PDB file of C-alpha atoms in Angstrom:
ATOM      1  CA  UNK A   1       0.287   0.560   0.291  1.00 33.00           C
ATOM      2  CA  UNK A   2       1.495   3.217  -1.117  1.00 35.00           C
ATOM      3  CA  UNK A   3       2.241   5.849   1.509  1.00 34.00           C
ATOM      4  CA  UNK A   4       0.461   9.613   1.346  1.00 30.00           C
ATOM      5  CA  UNK A   5       2.228  12.513   2.513  1.00 35.00           C
ATOM      6  CA  UNK A   6      -0.057  14.444   4.228  1.00 34.00           C
ATOM      7  CA  UNK A   7      -0.339  16.510   7.678  1.00 37.00           C
ATOM      8  CA  UNK A   8      -1.189  16.018  11.220  1.00 35.00           C
ATOM      9  CA  UNK A   9      -4.006  17.527  13.216  1.00 34.00           C
ATOM     10  CA  UNK A  10      -2.718  19.460  16.205  1.00 36.00           C
ATOM     11  CA  UNK A  11      -4.844  21.199  18.899  1.00 31.00           C
ATOM     12  CA  UNK A  12      -4.300  24.520  20.553  1.00 37.00           C
ATOM     13  CA  UNK A  13      -6.203  27.275  22.241  1.00 34.00           C
ATOM     14  CA  UNK A  14      -6.229  30.834  21.478  1.00 38.00           C
ATOM     15  CA  UNK A  15      -7.931  33.853  21.791  1.00 42.00           C
ATOM     16  CA  UNK A  16      -8.260  37.043  19.275  1.00 43.00           C
ATOM     17  CA  UNK A  17      -7.250  40.260  21.125  1.00 46.00           C
ATOM     18  CA  UNK A  18      -7.705  43.807  19.704  1.00 47.00           C
ATOM     19  CA  UNK A  19      -8.018  46.737  21.734  1.00 51.00           C
ATOM     20  CA  UNK A  20      -8.220  44.928  24.974  1.00 50.00           C
ATOM     21  CA  UNK A  21     -11.106  43.041  23.634  1.00 46.00           C
ATOM     22  CA  UNK A  22     -11.455  39.470  22.860  1.00 43.00           C
ATOM     23  CA  UNK A  23     -13.068  38.532  19.379  1.00 43.00           C
ATOM     24  CA  UNK A  24     -13.098  34.726  19.971  1.00 40.00           C
ATOM     25  CA  UNK A  25     -11.555  31.728  21.751  1.00 39.00           C
ATOM     26  CA  UNK A  26     -11.313  28.403  20.057  1.00 38.00           C
ATOM     27  CA  UNK A  27      -9.573  25.014  19.818  1.00 36.00           C
ATOM     28  CA  UNK A  28      -8.584  24.571  16.327  1.00 39.00           C
ATOM     29  CA  UNK A  29      -6.311  22.571  14.085  1.00 39.00           C
ATOM     30  CA  UNK A  30      -3.089  23.374  11.995  1.00 42.00           C
ATOM     31  CA  UNK A  31      -1.156  21.367   9.839  1.00 43.00           C
ATOM     32  CA  UNK A  32       2.302  19.453  10.512  1.00 39.00           C
ATOM     33  CA  UNK A  33       3.877  17.002   7.896  1.00 35.00           C
ATOM     34  CA  UNK A  34       3.602  13.264   8.325  1.00 39.00           C
ATOM     35  CA  UNK A  35       2.718   9.774   6.538  1.00 35.00           C
ATOM     36  CA  UNK A  36      -0.623   8.176   6.546  1.00 41.00           C
ATOM     37  CA  UNK A  37      -2.398   5.523   4.891  1.00 38.00           C
ATOM     38  CA  UNK A  38      -5.489   5.542   3.115  1.00 45.00           C
ATOM     39  CA  UNK A  39      -6.374   9.343   2.945  1.00 78.00           C
ATOM     40  CA  UNK A  40      -5.747  12.318   0.764  1.00 90.00           C
ATOM     41  CA  UNK A  41      -5.305  14.364   3.983  1.00 91.00           C
ATOM     42  CA  UNK A  42      -6.821  14.853   7.898  1.00 90.00           C
ATOM     43  CA  UNK A  43     -10.144  14.796   7.629  1.00 91.00           C
ATOM     44  CA  UNK A  44     -10.395  13.728   3.815  1.00 94.00           C
ATOM     45  CA  UNK A  45     -14.179  11.523   2.971  1.00 93.00           C
ATOM     46  CA  UNK A  46     -14.066   9.695  -0.497  1.00 92.00           C
ATOM     47  CA  UNK A  47     -16.639  10.387  -2.247  1.00 92.00           C
ATOM     48  CA  UNK A  48     -18.161   8.921  -5.669  1.00 92.00           C
ATOM     49  CA  UNK A  49     -19.594  11.062  -8.396  1.00 92.00           C
ATOM     50  CA  UNK A  50     -22.851   9.841  -7.339  1.00 95.00           C
ATOM     51  CA  UNK A  51     -22.402  11.015  -3.798  1.00 93.00           C
ATOM     52  CA  UNK A  52     -20.987  13.939  -4.577  1.00 93.00           C
ATOM     53  CA  UNK A  53     -24.058  14.560  -6.416  1.00 94.00           C
ATOM     54  CA  UNK A  54     -26.424  14.066  -3.721  1.00 94.00           C
ATOM     55  CA  UNK A  55     -24.312  16.289  -1.141  1.00 93.00           C
ATOM     56  CA  UNK A  56     -24.312  18.745  -3.498  1.00 93.00           C
ATOM     57  CA  UNK A  57     -28.332  19.043  -3.893  1.00 93.00           C
ATOM     58  CA  UNK A  58     -28.463  18.311  -0.207  1.00 92.00           C
ATOM     59  CA  UNK A  59     -26.401  21.189   1.030  1.00 90.00           C
ATOM     60  CA  UNK A  60     -27.186  23.360  -1.859  1.00 87.00           C
ATOM     61  CA  UNK A  61     -31.368  23.159  -0.706  1.00 88.00           C
ATOM     62  CA  UNK A  62     -30.219  23.687   2.821  1.00 86.00           C
ATOM     63  CA  UNK A  63     -27.995  26.736   1.847  1.00 81.00           C
ATOM     64  CA  UNK A  64     -30.952  27.839   0.323  1.00 78.00           C
ATOM     65  CA  UNK A  65     -33.388  27.817   3.317  1.00 78.00           C
ATOM     66  CA  UNK A  66     -30.965  29.091   5.657  1.00 77.00           C
ATOM     67  CA  UNK A  67     -28.056  31.294   4.038  1.00 73.00           C
ATOM     68  CA  UNK A  68     -26.465  31.059   8.043  1.00 71.00           C
ATOM     69  CA  UNK A  69     -25.903  26.970   7.687  1.00 81.00           C
ATOM     70  CA  UNK A  70     -22.117  27.520   6.793  1.00 81.00           C
ATOM     71  CA  UNK A  71     -21.260  24.028   6.699  1.00 86.00           C
ATOM     72  CA  UNK A  72     -23.832  23.587   3.811  1.00 89.00           C
ATOM     73  CA  UNK A  73     -22.346  26.434   1.937  1.00 88.00           C
ATOM     74  CA  UNK A  74     -18.873  24.671   2.596  1.00 90.00           C
ATOM     75  CA  UNK A  75     -20.020  21.183   1.200  1.00 92.00           C
ATOM     76  CA  UNK A  76     -22.061  22.707  -1.652  1.00 92.00           C
ATOM     77  CA  UNK A  77     -18.271  24.237  -2.758  1.00 93.00           C
ATOM     78  CA  UNK A  78     -16.275  21.432  -2.230  1.00 94.00           C
ATOM     79  CA  UNK A  79     -18.624  19.209  -4.477  1.00 94.00           C
ATOM     80  CA  UNK A  80     -18.885  21.584  -7.145  1.00 95.00           C
ATOM     81  CA  UNK A  81     -15.695  23.633  -7.265  1.00 95.00           C
ATOM     82  CA  UNK A  82     -13.824  20.941  -8.876  1.00 96.00           C
ATOM     83  CA  UNK A  83     -13.366  22.813 -12.182  1.00 97.00           C
ATOM     84  CA  UNK A  84     -13.197  26.315 -10.905  1.00 97.00           C
ATOM     85  CA  UNK A  85     -10.293  25.130  -8.624  1.00 98.00           C
ATOM     86  CA  UNK A  86      -8.220  23.180 -11.298  1.00 98.00           C
ATOM     87  CA  UNK A  87      -8.351  27.132 -13.231  1.00 98.00           C
ATOM     88  CA  UNK A  88      -7.501  28.932  -9.571  1.00 98.00           C
ATOM     89  CA  UNK A  89      -4.996  26.115  -9.021  1.00 98.00           C
ATOM     90  CA  UNK A  90      -3.235  27.096 -12.417  1.00 98.00           C
ATOM     91  CA  UNK A  91      -3.493  30.170 -11.808  1.00 98.00           C
ATOM     92  CA  UNK A  92      -1.505  29.927  -8.713  1.00 98.00           C
ATOM     93  CA  UNK A  93       1.021  27.817 -10.246  1.00 98.00           C
ATOM     94  CA  UNK A  94       1.450  30.581 -13.139  1.00 97.00           C
ATOM     95  CA  UNK A  95       2.001  33.204 -10.756  1.00 97.00           C
ATOM     96  CA  UNK A  96       5.479  33.325  -8.459  1.00 97.00           C
ATOM     97  CA  UNK A  97       3.691  34.939  -5.570  1.00 98.00           C
ATOM     98  CA  UNK A  98       0.930  32.251  -5.807  1.00 97.00           C
ATOM     99  CA  UNK A  99       3.600  29.326  -6.432  1.00 98.00           C
ATOM    100  CA  UNK A 100       5.016  30.052  -3.294  1.00 98.00           C
ATOM    101  CA  UNK A 101       1.588  29.463  -1.173  1.00 98.00           C
ATOM    102  CA  UNK A 102       1.134  26.726  -2.979  1.00 98.00           C
ATOM    103  CA  UNK A 103       4.650  24.743  -1.782  1.00 97.00           C
ATOM    104  CA  UNK A 104       4.929  26.568   1.757  1.00 97.00           C
ATOM    105  CA  UNK A 105       1.212  26.122   2.516  1.00 97.00           C
ATOM    106  CA  UNK A 106       0.465  28.829   4.742  1.00 97.00           C
ATOM    107  CA  UNK A 107      -2.839  28.885   7.491  1.00 95.00           C
ATOM    108  CA  UNK A 108      -4.878  32.241   8.133  1.00 95.00           C
ATOM    109  CA  UNK A 109      -5.674  31.351  11.807  1.00 92.00           C
ATOM    110  CA  UNK A 110      -5.562  32.898  15.515  1.00 91.00           C
ATOM    111  CA  UNK A 111      -2.196  31.216  16.261  1.00 92.00           C
ATOM    112  CA  UNK A 112      -0.308  31.802  13.367  1.00 93.00           C
ATOM    113  CA  UNK A 113      -1.284  35.573  13.389  1.00 93.00           C
ATOM    114  CA  UNK A 114       0.980  37.716  15.197  1.00 94.00           C
ATOM    115  CA  UNK A 115      -1.773  39.886  16.821  1.00 93.00           C
ATOM    116  CA  UNK A 116       0.181  42.014  18.670  1.00 93.00           C
ATOM    117  CA  UNK A 117       2.553  42.777  15.911  1.00 94.00           C
ATOM    118  CA  UNK A 118      -0.204  43.637  14.057  1.00 95.00           C
ATOM    119  CA  UNK A 119      -2.062  45.886  16.501  1.00 94.00           C
ATOM    120  CA  UNK A 120       0.962  48.354  16.282  1.00 96.00           C
ATOM    121  CA  UNK A 121       0.765  48.512  12.503  1.00 97.00           C
ATOM    122  CA  UNK A 122      -0.225  52.220  11.334  1.00 97.00           C
ATOM    123  CA  UNK A 123      -3.543  52.837  10.300  1.00 96.00           C
ATOM    124  CA  UNK A 124      -4.406  52.042   7.273  1.00 96.00           C
ATOM    125  CA  UNK A 125      -1.985  49.418   6.291  1.00 97.00           C
ATOM    126  CA  UNK A 126      -3.208  46.343   5.935  1.00 97.00           C
ATOM    127  CA  UNK A 127      -2.510  44.700   9.340  1.00 97.00           C
ATOM    128  CA  UNK A 128      -4.043  46.972  10.891  1.00 97.00           C
ATOM    129  CA  UNK A 129      -7.193  47.082   8.562  1.00 97.00           C
ATOM    130  CA  UNK A 130      -7.537  43.544   8.975  1.00 97.00           C
ATOM    131  CA  UNK A 131      -7.680  43.719  12.696  1.00 95.00           C
ATOM    132  CA  UNK A 132      -9.669  46.574  12.689  1.00 95.00           C
ATOM    133  CA  UNK A 133     -12.398  44.114  10.371  1.00 94.00           C
ATOM    134  CA  UNK A 134     -12.452  41.704  12.621  1.00 93.00           C
ATOM    135  CA  UNK A 135     -12.850  43.575  15.895  1.00 92.00           C
ATOM    136  CA  UNK A 136     -15.743  45.845  13.939  1.00 91.00           C
ATOM    137  CA  UNK A 137     -17.642  42.588  12.339  1.00 90.00           C
ATOM    138  CA  UNK A 138     -17.118  40.576  15.584  1.00 90.00           C
ATOM    139  CA  UNK A 139     -15.525  37.730  13.231  1.00 90.00           C
ATOM    140  CA  UNK A 140     -12.634  35.321  13.774  1.00 90.00           C
ATOM    141  CA  UNK A 141     -10.291  33.528  10.608  1.00 89.00           C
ATOM    142  CA  UNK A 142     -10.926  29.977  13.074  1.00 88.00           C
ATOM    143  CA  UNK A 143     -14.417  29.964  11.888  1.00 85.00           C
ATOM    144  CA  UNK A 144     -13.580  28.544   8.394  1.00 86.00           C
ATOM    145  CA  UNK A 145     -14.383  24.400   8.147  1.00 87.00           C
ATOM    146  CA  UNK A 146     -11.512  22.473   7.067  1.00 92.00           C
ATOM    147  CA  UNK A 147     -12.133  21.058   3.580  1.00 95.00           C
ATOM    148  CA  UNK A 148     -13.403  17.296   3.392  1.00 94.00           C
ATOM    149  CA  UNK A 149     -14.730  16.272   0.140  1.00 95.00           C
ATOM    150  CA  UNK A 150     -12.030  17.252  -2.571  1.00 96.00           C
ATOM    151  CA  UNK A 151     -10.888  14.314  -3.746  1.00 95.00           C
ATOM    152  CA  UNK A 152      -7.245  16.021  -4.850  1.00 96.00           C
ATOM    153  CA  UNK A 153      -4.990  17.150  -1.743  1.00 96.00           C
ATOM    154  CA  UNK A 154      -3.541  20.152  -3.675  1.00 97.00           C
ATOM    155  CA  UNK A 155      -6.897  21.341  -5.093  1.00 97.00           C
ATOM    156  CA  UNK A 156      -8.331  20.778  -1.441  1.00 97.00           C
ATOM    157  CA  UNK A 157      -5.360  23.577  -0.037  1.00 97.00           C
ATOM    158  CA  UNK A 158      -6.600  26.128  -2.595  1.00 98.00           C
ATOM    159  CA  UNK A 159     -10.209  25.865  -1.468  1.00 97.00           C
ATOM    160  CA  UNK A 160      -8.943  25.983   2.144  1.00 96.00           C
ATOM    161  CA  UNK A 161      -7.014  29.285   0.609  1.00 97.00           C
ATOM    162  CA  UNK A 162     -10.154  30.445  -0.445  1.00 97.00           C
ATOM    163  CA  UNK A 163     -12.115  30.083   2.658  1.00 95.00           C
ATOM    164  CA  UNK A 164      -9.214  31.891   4.980  1.00 95.00           C
ATOM    165  CA  UNK A 165      -8.332  34.693   2.383  1.00 96.00           C
ATOM    166  CA  UNK A 166     -12.569  35.968   2.350  1.00 95.00           C
ATOM    167  CA  UNK A 167     -12.062  38.400   5.382  1.00 95.00           C
ATOM    168  CA  UNK A 168      -9.469  39.574   3.829  1.00 97.00           C
ATOM    169  CA  UNK A 169     -11.442  40.030   0.652  1.00 97.00           C
ATOM    170  CA  UNK A 170     -13.926  41.940   2.788  1.00 96.00           C
ATOM    171  CA  UNK A 171     -11.184  44.086   4.402  1.00 96.00           C
ATOM    172  CA  UNK A 172      -9.496  45.093   1.143  1.00 97.00           C
ATOM    173  CA  UNK A 173     -13.198  45.975  -0.674  1.00 97.00           C
ATOM    174  CA  UNK A 174     -14.222  47.714   2.360  1.00 95.00           C
ATOM    175  CA  UNK A 175     -17.462  45.423   2.915  1.00 95.00           C
ATOM    176  CA  UNK A 176     -19.189  44.549   6.246  1.00 93.00           C
ATOM    177  CA  UNK A 177     -20.187  41.195   6.606  1.00 90.00           C
ATOM    178  CA  UNK A 178     -23.875  42.178   6.787  1.00 91.00           C
ATOM    179  CA  UNK A 179     -26.275  41.219   3.846  1.00 91.00           C
ATOM    180  CA  UNK A 180     -25.423  43.863   1.526  1.00 94.00           C
ATOM    181  CA  UNK A 181     -21.684  43.607   2.067  1.00 94.00           C
ATOM    182  CA  UNK A 182     -21.786  39.200   1.834  1.00 93.00           C
ATOM    183  CA  UNK A 183     -23.538  40.176  -1.544  1.00 95.00           C
ATOM    184  CA  UNK A 184     -20.854  42.444  -2.976  1.00 96.00           C
ATOM    185  CA  UNK A 185     -18.318  40.192  -2.005  1.00 96.00           C
ATOM    186  CA  UNK A 186     -20.016  37.201  -3.448  1.00 96.00           C
ATOM    187  CA  UNK A 187     -20.064  39.204  -6.589  1.00 97.00           C
ATOM    188  CA  UNK A 188     -16.523  39.664  -6.923  1.00 98.00           C
ATOM    189  CA  UNK A 189     -15.741  36.188  -5.794  1.00 97.00           C
ATOM    190  CA  UNK A 190     -18.087  35.086  -8.330  1.00 97.00           C
ATOM    191  CA  UNK A 191     -16.116  36.807 -11.239  1.00 97.00           C
ATOM    192  CA  UNK A 192     -12.842  36.466  -9.753  1.00 97.00           C
ATOM    193  CA  UNK A 193     -12.783  32.783  -8.823  1.00 97.00           C
ATOM    194  CA  UNK A 194     -15.660  30.816 -11.204  1.00 96.00           C
ATOM    195  CA  UNK A 195     -16.525  28.906  -7.920  1.00 96.00           C
ATOM    196  CA  UNK A 196     -20.449  27.637  -8.577  1.00 95.00           C
ATOM    197  CA  UNK A 197     -21.252  28.110  -4.999  1.00 92.00           C
ATOM    198  CA  UNK A 198     -19.987  31.766  -5.535  1.00 94.00           C
ATOM    199  CA  UNK A 199     -22.033  32.254  -8.702  1.00 94.00           C
ATOM    200  CA  UNK A 200     -25.287  30.549  -6.866  1.00 91.00           C
ATOM    201  CA  UNK A 201     -24.936  33.378  -3.622  1.00 90.00           C
ATOM    202  CA  UNK A 202     -24.024  35.905  -6.102  1.00 93.00           C
ATOM    203  CA  UNK A 203     -27.551  35.366  -8.170  1.00 93.00           C
ATOM    204  CA  UNK A 204     -29.488  34.293  -5.106  1.00 90.00           C
ATOM    205  CA  UNK A 205     -28.677  37.090  -2.307  1.00 90.00           C
ATOM    206  CA  UNK A 206     -29.900  40.007  -3.574  1.00 93.00           C
ATOM    207  CA  UNK A 207     -33.515  38.065  -3.174  1.00 90.00           C
ATOM    208  CA  UNK A 208     -33.141  38.625   0.497  1.00 89.00           C
ATOM    209  CA  UNK A 209     -31.921  42.509   0.021  1.00 93.00           C
ATOM    210  CA  UNK A 210     -34.666  45.005   1.464  1.00 94.00           C
ATOM    211  CA  UNK A 211     -35.272  47.626  -1.775  1.00 95.00           C
ATOM    212  CA  UNK A 212     -33.279  50.374  -0.756  1.00 94.00           C
ATOM    213  CA  UNK A 213     -30.182  47.751   0.013  1.00 95.00           C
ATOM    214  CA  UNK A 214     -31.009  46.159  -3.787  1.00 95.00           C
ATOM    215  CA  UNK A 215     -30.678  50.042  -4.959  1.00 95.00           C
ATOM    216  CA  UNK A 216     -27.540  50.353  -3.851  1.00 95.00           C
ATOM    217  CA  UNK A 217     -26.156  46.902  -5.260  1.00 96.00           C
ATOM    218  CA  UNK A 218     -27.819  47.235  -8.690  1.00 96.00           C
ATOM    219  CA  UNK A 219     -27.010  50.803  -8.764  1.00 95.00           C
ATOM    220  CA  UNK A 220     -22.851  50.720  -7.697  1.00 95.00           C
ATOM    221  CA  UNK A 221     -21.652  48.109  -5.680  1.00 96.00           C
ATOM    222  CA  UNK A 222     -22.943  45.149  -7.684  1.00 96.00           C
ATOM    223  CA  UNK A 223     -21.041  46.816 -11.145  1.00 97.00           C
ATOM    224  CA  UNK A 224     -17.967  47.881  -9.308  1.00 97.00           C
ATOM    225  CA  UNK A 225     -17.457  44.527  -7.644  1.00 97.00           C
ATOM    226  CA  UNK A 226     -18.359  42.423 -11.129  1.00 97.00           C
ATOM    227  CA  UNK A 227     -15.651  44.752 -12.508  1.00 97.00           C
ATOM    228  CA  UNK A 228     -13.126  44.700 -10.287  1.00 97.00           C
ATOM    229  CA  UNK A 229     -13.551  40.529  -9.700  1.00 97.00           C
ATOM    230  CA  UNK A 230     -12.828  40.127 -13.438  1.00 97.00           C
ATOM    231  CA  UNK A 231      -9.827  42.413 -13.807  1.00 97.00           C
ATOM    232  CA  UNK A 232      -8.272  42.246 -10.369  1.00 97.00           C
ATOM    233  CA  UNK A 233      -4.901  39.827 -10.081  1.00 96.00           C
ATOM    234  CA  UNK A 234      -6.055  36.227  -8.876  1.00 97.00           C
ATOM    235  CA  UNK A 235      -6.375  36.978  -4.837  1.00 97.00           C
ATOM    236  CA  UNK A 236      -5.311  33.446  -3.979  1.00 98.00           C
ATOM    237  CA  UNK A 237      -2.135  34.439  -5.168  1.00 98.00           C
ATOM    238  CA  UNK A 238      -1.503  37.160  -2.608  1.00 98.00           C
ATOM    239  CA  UNK A 239       0.745  36.675   0.265  1.00 98.00           C
ATOM    240  CA  UNK A 240      -1.029  38.609   2.358  1.00 97.00           C
ATOM    241  CA  UNK A 241       1.389  36.953   5.681  1.00 96.00           C
ATOM    242  CA  UNK A 242       3.857  39.001   4.210  1.00 96.00           C
ATOM    243  CA  UNK A 243       2.390  41.700   3.351  1.00 97.00           C
ATOM    244  CA  UNK A 244       0.395  43.368   6.716  1.00 97.00           C
ATOM    245  CA  UNK A 245       3.088  46.294   6.705  1.00 97.00           C
ATOM    246  CA  UNK A 246       1.786  47.252   2.830  1.00 98.00           C
ATOM    247  CA  UNK A 247      -0.770  50.191   2.718  1.00 98.00           C
ATOM    248  CA  UNK A 248      -3.710  49.126   1.802  1.00 97.00           C
ATOM    249  CA  UNK A 249      -4.743  51.674  -0.782  1.00 96.00           C
ATOM    250  CA  UNK A 250      -1.482  50.138  -2.388  1.00 97.00           C
ATOM    251  CA  UNK A 251      -2.178  46.983  -2.553  1.00 97.00           C
ATOM    252  CA  UNK A 252      -5.624  47.534  -3.830  1.00 97.00           C
ATOM    253  CA  UNK A 253      -3.520  49.015  -6.825  1.00 97.00           C
ATOM    254  CA  UNK A 254      -1.284  46.333  -7.387  1.00 97.00           C
ATOM    255  CA  UNK A 255      -4.305  44.005  -7.606  1.00 97.00           C
ATOM    256  CA  UNK A 256      -6.241  46.244  -9.958  1.00 97.00           C
ATOM    257  CA  UNK A 257      -9.322  46.913  -7.435  1.00 96.00           C
ATOM    258  CA  UNK A 258     -10.688  49.895  -7.227  1.00 94.00           C
ATOM    259  CA  UNK A 259     -12.159  51.735  -4.273  1.00 93.00           C
ATOM    260  CA  UNK A 260     -16.056  50.991  -3.152  1.00 94.00           C
ATOM    261  CA  UNK A 261     -18.110  53.636  -4.336  1.00 94.00           C
ATOM    262  CA  UNK A 262     -19.787  53.872  -1.374  1.00 91.00           C
ATOM    263  CA  UNK A 263     -19.146  53.623   2.600  1.00 86.00           C
ATOM    264  CA  UNK A 264     -21.139  50.452   4.273  1.00 87.00           C
ATOM    265  CA  UNK A 265     -21.111  50.499   8.322  1.00 78.00           C
ATOM    266  CA  UNK A 266     -20.965  47.159   9.886  1.00 70.00           C
ATOM    267  CA  UNK A 267     -24.294  47.372  12.320  1.00 62.00           C
ATOM    268  CA  UNK A 268     -26.347  45.072  10.680  1.00 52.00           C
ATOM    269  CA  UNK A 269     -27.211  41.937  10.834  1.00 49.00           C
ATOM    270  CA  UNK A 270     -23.930  39.325  10.195  1.00 48.00           C
ATOM    271  CA  UNK A 271     -23.950  36.651   7.965  1.00 48.00           C
ATOM    272  CA  UNK A 272     -20.413  35.149   8.612  1.00 45.00           C
TER     273      UNK A 272
END
């Protein structure tokens, strides 16, 4: 029986504190090199095409009924995103920075963030604005579920990376985690990644918006998000962990992302 090189779970309890406030205290996993038999990566569940189809339908129905079921949204993404993940992986391979990410496999978790150092960065820097986003929206990177149903180890990491940079996309786009902000980010992600899950969310998300918010989406935020997502450099090919000190405006310009046309506050109901 062949041995597969993969990672082993290690557990730790960490907390995220910004400006003296504890945002989260969670137990989570990190990856370390090891050898095991019969599986592609920790937590992987092998499924047949029929099983994947059934999972996709079931999770899709559940996610439509309740968009706050992040577990169902995750399953839907994993069981429908194979072709899109291949394209994203190829973009990363063809980008020097993206290729480095595929080789080094960084994770964005509370245990990998130097919170104390990032909190001393100047306003307007990527690291400081990312912490501000986490603080204002009361979210943590550790809420992103581990991939289970992607039957390729490298593609599984691409999906994991997509999940873990989601909050950084909110920071780059200046969007909070209320419904309008999430829909705008989904429009960007749909154009940028081509993931069926993102396309579905972009198509159905507006149905949950009030009339006034729908007008904002259709009038300015939507066209801006689609335009930025389609022309921007692959956002998975950015080694954000080595760019915390970079000015947010400078990074947006580098990635070919325009500043948001309107400012949204983080005082409405959150969905992530």
